[in-house]
Amino acid sequence: EDGIRDYKVTGVQTCALPISAVRLRRVRSDFSTSMPHKALLALGSNIGDRAGYLRFAIEHLGDRVTVQSQVFETDPVGGPENQDAYLNMVVAIDTELDPYALLRWLHRIEAAAGRERTIHWGPRTLDIDLLFFDDVVINGGNLAVPHPRYAERRFVLAPLSEVAPERCPADWETSLPPDAVYPREIGRAH
């Protein structure tokens, strides 16, 4: 035997798969747990009522939020020229969702805040990035965790250092360019 078998599925083109190929089927019960997952999220806004959009996100995340940083005002990094300054913060949440379901839920919150994905790294009413999900490493399926650029961005690391300093590179304060990142008092959502 050559280690290859043909598999036929009704309505699907025949394909040859190695005998060692494994088919995985995920069911909701695979992710149910009595222990919630810990996720760290970066929130940002640079259109309209920036503070209001951050509060909107916090309200929609609800009692899942376990800790939040102060808000920082930051110059835009990357993307089109002449963008307005961002308000950024980081929150920690507890969730029973798997990382992909969490990402879909975060995109729904962004959409409810009027987020339009028209320009890469362009202005936005609300941006919610999944920075960390437990200690899981994911690179595929439209998701990368930890966030691939978090350690290069002072506007993420400044608020992250307040919520989960152990997740920050040891020398980030001296090794990164001194981008404009300023604490701003806007009031807490809770």
PDB file of C-alpha atoms in Angstrom:
ATOM      1  CA  GLU A   1       0.000   0.000   0.000  1.00  0.00           C
ATOM      2  CA  ASP A   2       1.324   3.465  -0.918  1.00  0.00           C
ATOM      3  CA  GLY A   3      -0.123   5.325   2.080  1.00  0.00           C
ATOM      4  CA  ILE A   4      -2.727   7.206  -0.017  1.00  0.00           C
ATOM      5  CA  ARG A   5      -6.452   6.551  -0.160  1.00  0.00           C
ATOM      6  CA  ASP A   6      -9.107   8.190  -2.329  1.00  0.00           C
ATOM      7  CA  TYR A   7     -11.974   9.746  -0.446  1.00  0.00           C
ATOM      8  CA  LYS A   8     -15.255  10.580  -2.147  1.00  0.00           C
ATOM      9  CA  VAL A   9     -17.819  12.917  -0.724  1.00  0.00           C
ATOM     10  CA  THR A  10     -21.133  13.505  -2.479  1.00  0.00           C
ATOM     11  CA  GLY A  11     -20.974  16.747  -4.461  1.00  0.00           C
ATOM     12  CA  VAL A  12     -17.238  17.202  -3.861  1.00  0.00           C
ATOM     13  CA  GLN A  13     -14.388  16.422  -6.199  1.00  0.00           C
ATOM     14  CA  THR A  14     -12.476  13.253  -5.340  1.00  0.00           C
ATOM     15  CA  CYS A  15      -9.190  13.891  -3.602  1.00  0.00           C
ATOM     16  CA  ALA A  16      -6.301  11.763  -2.443  1.00  0.00           C
ATOM     17  CA  LEU A  17      -5.363  12.093   1.226  1.00  0.00           C
ATOM     18  CA  PRO A  18      -2.552  10.420   3.087  1.00  0.00           C
ATOM     19  CA  ILE A  19      -3.777   7.638   5.350  1.00  0.00           C
ATOM     20  CA  SER A  20      -2.267   9.551   8.257  1.00  0.00           C
ATOM     21  CA  ALA A  21      -4.511  12.572   7.577  1.00  0.00           C
ATOM     22  CA  VAL A  22      -6.828  13.325  10.457  1.00  0.00           C
ATOM     23  CA  ARG A  23     -10.221  14.906  10.154  1.00  0.00           C
ATOM     24  CA  LEU A  24     -11.136  17.062  13.110  1.00  0.00           C
ATOM     25  CA  ARG A  25     -14.650  18.067  13.925  1.00  0.00           C
ATOM     26  CA  ARG A  26     -15.093  20.813  16.484  1.00  0.00           C
ATOM     27  CA  VAL A  27     -18.232  20.916  18.556  1.00  0.00           C
ATOM     28  CA  ARG A  28     -19.324  23.551  21.016  1.00  0.00           C
ATOM     29  CA  SER A  29     -18.799  21.192  23.956  1.00  0.00           C
ATOM     30  CA  ASP A  30     -15.072  21.017  23.103  1.00  0.00           C
ATOM     31  CA  PHE A  31     -14.715  24.567  24.412  1.00  0.00           C
ATOM     32  CA  SER A  32     -17.096  24.540  27.328  1.00  0.00           C
ATOM     33  CA  THR A  33     -15.236  24.890  30.562  1.00  0.00           C
ATOM     34  CA  SER A  34     -15.888  25.907  34.099  1.00  0.00           C
ATOM     35  CA  MET A  35     -12.735  28.046  33.928  1.00  0.00           C
ATOM     36  CA  PRO A  36     -13.005  31.100  31.684  1.00  0.00           C
ATOM     37  CA  HIS A  37     -10.247  32.028  29.277  1.00  0.00           C
ATOM     38  CA  LYS A  38      -8.245  35.207  29.883  1.00  0.00           C
ATOM     39  CA  ALA A  39      -7.934  37.562  26.920  1.00  0.00           C
ATOM     40  CA  LEU A  40      -6.181  40.906  26.571  1.00  0.00           C
ATOM     41  CA  LEU A  41      -7.695  43.402  24.140  1.00  0.00           C
ATOM     42  CA  ALA A  42      -6.391  46.691  22.756  1.00  0.00           C
ATOM     43  CA  LEU A  43      -9.088  49.313  22.107  1.00  0.00           C
ATOM     44  CA  GLY A  44      -8.591  52.380  19.933  1.00  0.00           C
ATOM     45  CA  SER A  45     -10.569  55.166  18.275  1.00  0.00           C
ATOM     46  CA  ASN A  46      -9.714  58.257  16.227  1.00  0.00           C
ATOM     47  CA  ILE A  47     -13.021  59.347  14.660  1.00  0.00           C
ATOM     48  CA  GLY A  48     -15.842  61.295  16.275  1.00  0.00           C
ATOM     49  CA  ASP A  49     -16.461  60.873  19.983  1.00  0.00           C
ATOM     50  CA  ARG A  50     -13.322  58.838  20.625  1.00  0.00           C
ATOM     51  CA  ALA A  51     -13.900  58.527  24.371  1.00  0.00           C
ATOM     52  CA  GLY A  52     -17.537  57.627  23.719  1.00  0.00           C
ATOM     53  CA  TYR A  53     -16.506  54.780  21.396  1.00  0.00           C
ATOM     54  CA  LEU A  54     -14.122  53.395  24.025  1.00  0.00           C
ATOM     55  CA  ARG A  55     -16.928  53.544  26.604  1.00  0.00           C
ATOM     56  CA  PHE A  56     -19.224  51.853  24.045  1.00  0.00           C
ATOM     57  CA  ALA A  57     -16.736  48.963  23.755  1.00  0.00           C
ATOM     58  CA  ILE A  58     -16.362  48.639  27.535  1.00  0.00           C
ATOM     59  CA  GLU A  59     -20.154  48.621  27.963  1.00  0.00           C
ATOM     60  CA  HIS A  60     -20.558  45.914  25.298  1.00  0.00           C
ATOM     61  CA  LEU A  61     -17.789  43.812  26.832  1.00  0.00           C
ATOM     62  CA  GLY A  62     -19.764  44.163  30.061  1.00  0.00           C
ATOM     63  CA  ASP A  63     -18.917  42.290  33.217  1.00  0.00           C
ATOM     64  CA  ARG A  64     -16.356  40.215  31.308  1.00  0.00           C
ATOM     65  CA  VAL A  65     -13.926  43.119  31.840  1.00  0.00           C
ATOM     66  CA  THR A  66     -11.733  42.317  34.838  1.00  0.00           C
ATOM     67  CA  VAL A  67      -9.256  45.208  34.605  1.00  0.00           C
ATOM     68  CA  GLN A  68      -8.670  48.187  32.328  1.00  0.00           C
ATOM     69  CA  SER A  69      -5.825  50.618  31.773  1.00  0.00           C
ATOM     70  CA  GLN A  70      -6.115  54.336  31.738  1.00  0.00           C
ATOM     71  CA  VAL A  71      -6.677  55.947  28.343  1.00  0.00           C
ATOM     72  CA  PHE A  72      -3.726  57.211  26.319  1.00  0.00           C
ATOM     73  CA  GLU A  73      -3.825  59.727  23.485  1.00  0.00           C
ATOM     74  CA  THR A  74      -1.414  58.752  20.734  1.00  0.00           C
ATOM     75  CA  ASP A  75      -0.263  59.975  17.374  1.00  0.00           C
ATOM     76  CA  PRO A  76      -1.365  57.680  14.527  1.00  0.00           C
ATOM     77  CA  VAL A  77       1.248  55.100  13.515  1.00  0.00           C
ATOM     78  CA  GLY A  78       1.184  53.806   9.941  1.00  0.00           C
ATOM     79  CA  GLY A  79      -1.749  54.199   7.602  1.00  0.00           C
ATOM     80  CA  PRO A  80      -2.753  57.266   5.611  1.00  0.00           C
ATOM     81  CA  GLU A  81      -1.397  60.738   6.354  1.00  0.00           C
ATOM     82  CA  ASN A  82      -3.366  63.412   8.241  1.00  0.00           C
ATOM     83  CA  GLN A  83      -5.259  61.086  10.579  1.00  0.00           C
ATOM     84  CA  ASP A  84      -6.441  62.466  13.893  1.00  0.00           C
ATOM     85  CA  ALA A  85      -4.875  61.292  17.160  1.00  0.00           C
ATOM     86  CA  TYR A  86      -6.068  58.045  18.697  1.00  0.00           C
ATOM     87  CA  LEU A  87      -7.347  57.252  22.137  1.00  0.00           C
ATOM     88  CA  ASN A  88      -6.042  53.812  23.149  1.00  0.00           C
ATOM     89  CA  MET A  89      -6.415  51.518  26.127  1.00  0.00           C
ATOM     90  CA  VAL A  90      -6.087  47.845  27.044  1.00  0.00           C
ATOM     91  CA  VAL A  91      -8.600  45.687  28.889  1.00  0.00           C
ATOM     92  CA  ALA A  92      -8.439  42.174  30.293  1.00  0.00           C
ATOM     93  CA  ILE A  93     -11.550  40.030  29.966  1.00  0.00           C
ATOM     94  CA  ASP A  94     -12.753  36.604  31.019  1.00  0.00           C
ATOM     95  CA  THR A  95     -14.543  34.699  28.273  1.00  0.00           C
ATOM     96  CA  GLU A  96     -15.870  31.232  27.599  1.00  0.00           C
ATOM     97  CA  LEU A  97     -15.602  31.823  23.842  1.00  0.00           C
ATOM     98  CA  ASP A  98     -12.855  30.195  21.806  1.00  0.00           C
ATOM     99  CA  PRO A  99     -10.437  32.676  20.135  1.00  0.00           C
ATOM    100  CA  TYR A 100     -12.172  32.588  16.735  1.00  0.00           C
ATOM    101  CA  ALA A 101     -15.624  33.120  18.223  1.00  0.00           C
ATOM    102  CA  LEU A 102     -14.190  35.912  20.375  1.00  0.00           C
ATOM    103  CA  LEU A 103     -12.739  37.618  17.293  1.00  0.00           C
ATOM    104  CA  ARG A 104     -16.109  37.402  15.496  1.00  0.00           C
ATOM    105  CA  TRP A 105     -17.842  38.917  18.559  1.00  0.00           C
ATOM    106  CA  LEU A 106     -15.281  41.745  18.727  1.00  0.00           C
ATOM    107  CA  HIS A 107     -15.883  42.481  15.026  1.00  0.00           C
ATOM    108  CA  ARG A 108     -19.629  42.694  15.729  1.00  0.00           C
ATOM    109  CA  ILE A 109     -18.970  45.239  18.495  1.00  0.00           C
ATOM    110  CA  GLU A 110     -16.808  47.266  16.078  1.00  0.00           C
ATOM    111  CA  ALA A 111     -19.547  47.127  13.434  1.00  0.00           C
ATOM    112  CA  ALA A 112     -22.169  48.227  15.979  1.00  0.00           C
ATOM    113  CA  ALA A 113     -19.947  51.267  16.631  1.00  0.00           C
ATOM    114  CA  GLY A 114     -20.019  52.127  12.915  1.00  0.00           C
ATOM    115  CA  ARG A 115     -16.592  50.719  12.023  1.00  0.00           C
ATOM    116  CA  GLU A 116     -16.040  50.507   8.285  1.00  0.00           C
ATOM    117  CA  ARG A 117     -13.072  48.514   7.004  1.00  0.00           C
ATOM    118  CA  THR A 118     -12.272  50.525   3.890  1.00  0.00           C
ATOM    119  CA  ILE A 119      -8.657  51.692   4.327  1.00  0.00           C
ATOM    120  CA  HIS A 120      -5.955  49.454   5.821  1.00  0.00           C
ATOM    121  CA  TRP A 121      -4.775  51.097   9.078  1.00  0.00           C
ATOM    122  CA  GLY A 122      -7.096  53.974   8.275  1.00  0.00           C
ATOM    123  CA  PRO A 123      -9.208  56.047  10.644  1.00  0.00           C
ATOM    124  CA  ARG A 124     -11.792  54.143  12.626  1.00  0.00           C
ATOM    125  CA  THR A 125     -14.578  54.714  15.095  1.00  0.00           C
ATOM    126  CA  LEU A 126     -13.518  51.668  17.076  1.00  0.00           C
ATOM    127  CA  ASP A 127     -10.719  49.135  16.752  1.00  0.00           C
ATOM    128  CA  ILE A 128     -10.532  46.093  19.045  1.00  0.00           C
ATOM    129  CA  ASP A 129      -7.453  43.897  18.685  1.00  0.00           C
ATOM    130  CA  LEU A 130      -7.041  40.535  20.373  1.00  0.00           C
ATOM    131  CA  LEU A 131      -3.537  40.765  21.848  1.00  0.00           C
ATOM    132  CA  PHE A 132      -3.410  37.578  23.933  1.00  0.00           C
ATOM    133  CA  PHE A 133      -5.686  34.616  24.615  1.00  0.00           C
ATOM    134  CA  ASP A 134      -4.463  32.630  27.619  1.00  0.00           C
ATOM    135  CA  ASP A 135      -1.011  31.398  26.595  1.00  0.00           C
ATOM    136  CA  VAL A 136      -2.245  30.157  23.225  1.00  0.00           C
ATOM    137  CA  VAL A 137      -0.245  30.767  20.047  1.00  0.00           C
ATOM    138  CA  ILE A 138      -2.336  30.878  16.850  1.00  0.00           C
ATOM    139  CA  ASN A 139      -1.162  31.735  13.379  1.00  0.00           C
ATOM    140  CA  GLY A 140      -3.816  30.992  10.813  1.00  0.00           C
ATOM    141  CA  GLY A 141      -7.487  31.072  10.011  1.00  0.00           C
ATOM    142  CA  ASN A 142      -7.500  34.889   9.855  1.00  0.00           C
ATOM    143  CA  LEU A 143      -6.136  35.171  13.407  1.00  0.00           C
ATOM    144  CA  ALA A 144      -2.690  35.662  14.908  1.00  0.00           C
ATOM    145  CA  VAL A 145      -2.242  35.464  18.686  1.00  0.00           C
ATOM    146  CA  PRO A 146      -0.263  36.961  20.269  1.00  0.00           C
ATOM    147  CA  HIS A 147      -0.896  39.973  18.064  1.00  0.00           C
ATOM    148  CA  PRO A 148       2.057  40.035  15.652  1.00  0.00           C
ATOM    149  CA  ARG A 149       3.003  43.701  16.166  1.00  0.00           C
ATOM    150  CA  TYR A 150       2.082  44.366  19.788  1.00  0.00           C
ATOM    151  CA  ALA A 151       5.740  44.469  20.940  1.00  0.00           C
ATOM    152  CA  GLU A 152       6.586  47.135  18.322  1.00  0.00           C
ATOM    153  CA  ARG A 153       3.888  49.588  19.366  1.00  0.00           C
ATOM    154  CA  ARG A 154       4.330  51.944  22.276  1.00  0.00           C
ATOM    155  CA  PHE A 155       0.625  52.862  22.029  1.00  0.00           C
ATOM    156  CA  VAL A 156      -0.187  49.231  22.898  1.00  0.00           C
ATOM    157  CA  LEU A 157       2.614  48.621  25.403  1.00  0.00           C
ATOM    158  CA  ALA A 158       1.967  51.707  27.559  1.00  0.00           C
ATOM    159  CA  PRO A 159      -1.595  50.619  28.473  1.00  0.00           C
ATOM    160  CA  LEU A 160      -0.633  46.912  28.433  1.00  0.00           C
ATOM    161  CA  SER A 161       2.040  47.637  31.054  1.00  0.00           C
ATOM    162  CA  GLU A 162      -0.736  48.764  33.427  1.00  0.00           C
ATOM    163  CA  VAL A 163      -2.922  45.680  32.882  1.00  0.00           C
ATOM    164  CA  ALA A 164      -0.412  42.866  32.308  1.00  0.00           C
ATOM    165  CA  PRO A 165       3.175  44.108  32.670  1.00  0.00           C
ATOM    166  CA  GLU A 166       4.471  40.531  32.431  1.00  0.00           C
ATOM    167  CA  ARG A 167       3.360  40.519  28.767  1.00  0.00           C
ATOM    168  CA  CYS A 168       5.586  43.497  27.857  1.00  0.00           C
ATOM    169  CA  PRO A 169       9.146  43.029  26.559  1.00  0.00           C
ATOM    170  CA  ALA A 170      11.621  43.840  29.350  1.00  0.00           C
ATOM    171  CA  ASP A 171      13.253  46.812  27.605  1.00  0.00           C
ATOM    172  CA  TRP A 172      10.314  48.254  25.664  1.00  0.00           C
ATOM    173  CA  GLU A 173      10.436  51.676  27.343  1.00  0.00           C
ATOM    174  CA  THR A 174      14.031  52.302  26.239  1.00  0.00           C
ATOM    175  CA  SER A 175      14.229  50.299  23.005  1.00  0.00           C
ATOM    176  CA  LEU A 176      11.185  51.632  21.142  1.00  0.00           C
ATOM    177  CA  PRO A 177      11.125  55.031  19.426  1.00  0.00           C
ATOM    178  CA  PRO A 178       9.612  57.676  21.711  1.00  0.00           C
ATOM    179  CA  ASP A 179       6.273  57.968  19.898  1.00  0.00           C
ATOM    180  CA  ALA A 180       3.822  60.463  21.310  1.00  0.00           C
ATOM    181  CA  VAL A 181       1.792  58.553  23.924  1.00  0.00           C
ATOM    182  CA  TYR A 182       0.129  60.657  26.628  1.00  0.00           C
ATOM    183  CA  PRO A 183      -2.201  59.610  29.468  1.00  0.00           C
ATOM    184  CA  ARG A 184      -5.633  61.262  29.188  1.00  0.00           C
ATOM    185  CA  GLU A 185      -8.321  61.444  31.830  1.00  0.00           C
ATOM    186  CA  ILE A 186     -11.683  60.644  30.237  1.00  0.00           C
ATOM    187  CA  GLY A 187     -13.380  58.826  33.085  1.00  0.00           C
ATOM    188  CA  ARG A 188     -13.877  55.114  33.486  1.00  0.00           C
ATOM    189  CA  ALA A 189     -16.763  53.238  31.926  1.00  0.00           C
ATOM    190  CA  HIS A 190     -17.491  51.411  35.192  1.00  0.00           C
TER     191      HIS A 190
END
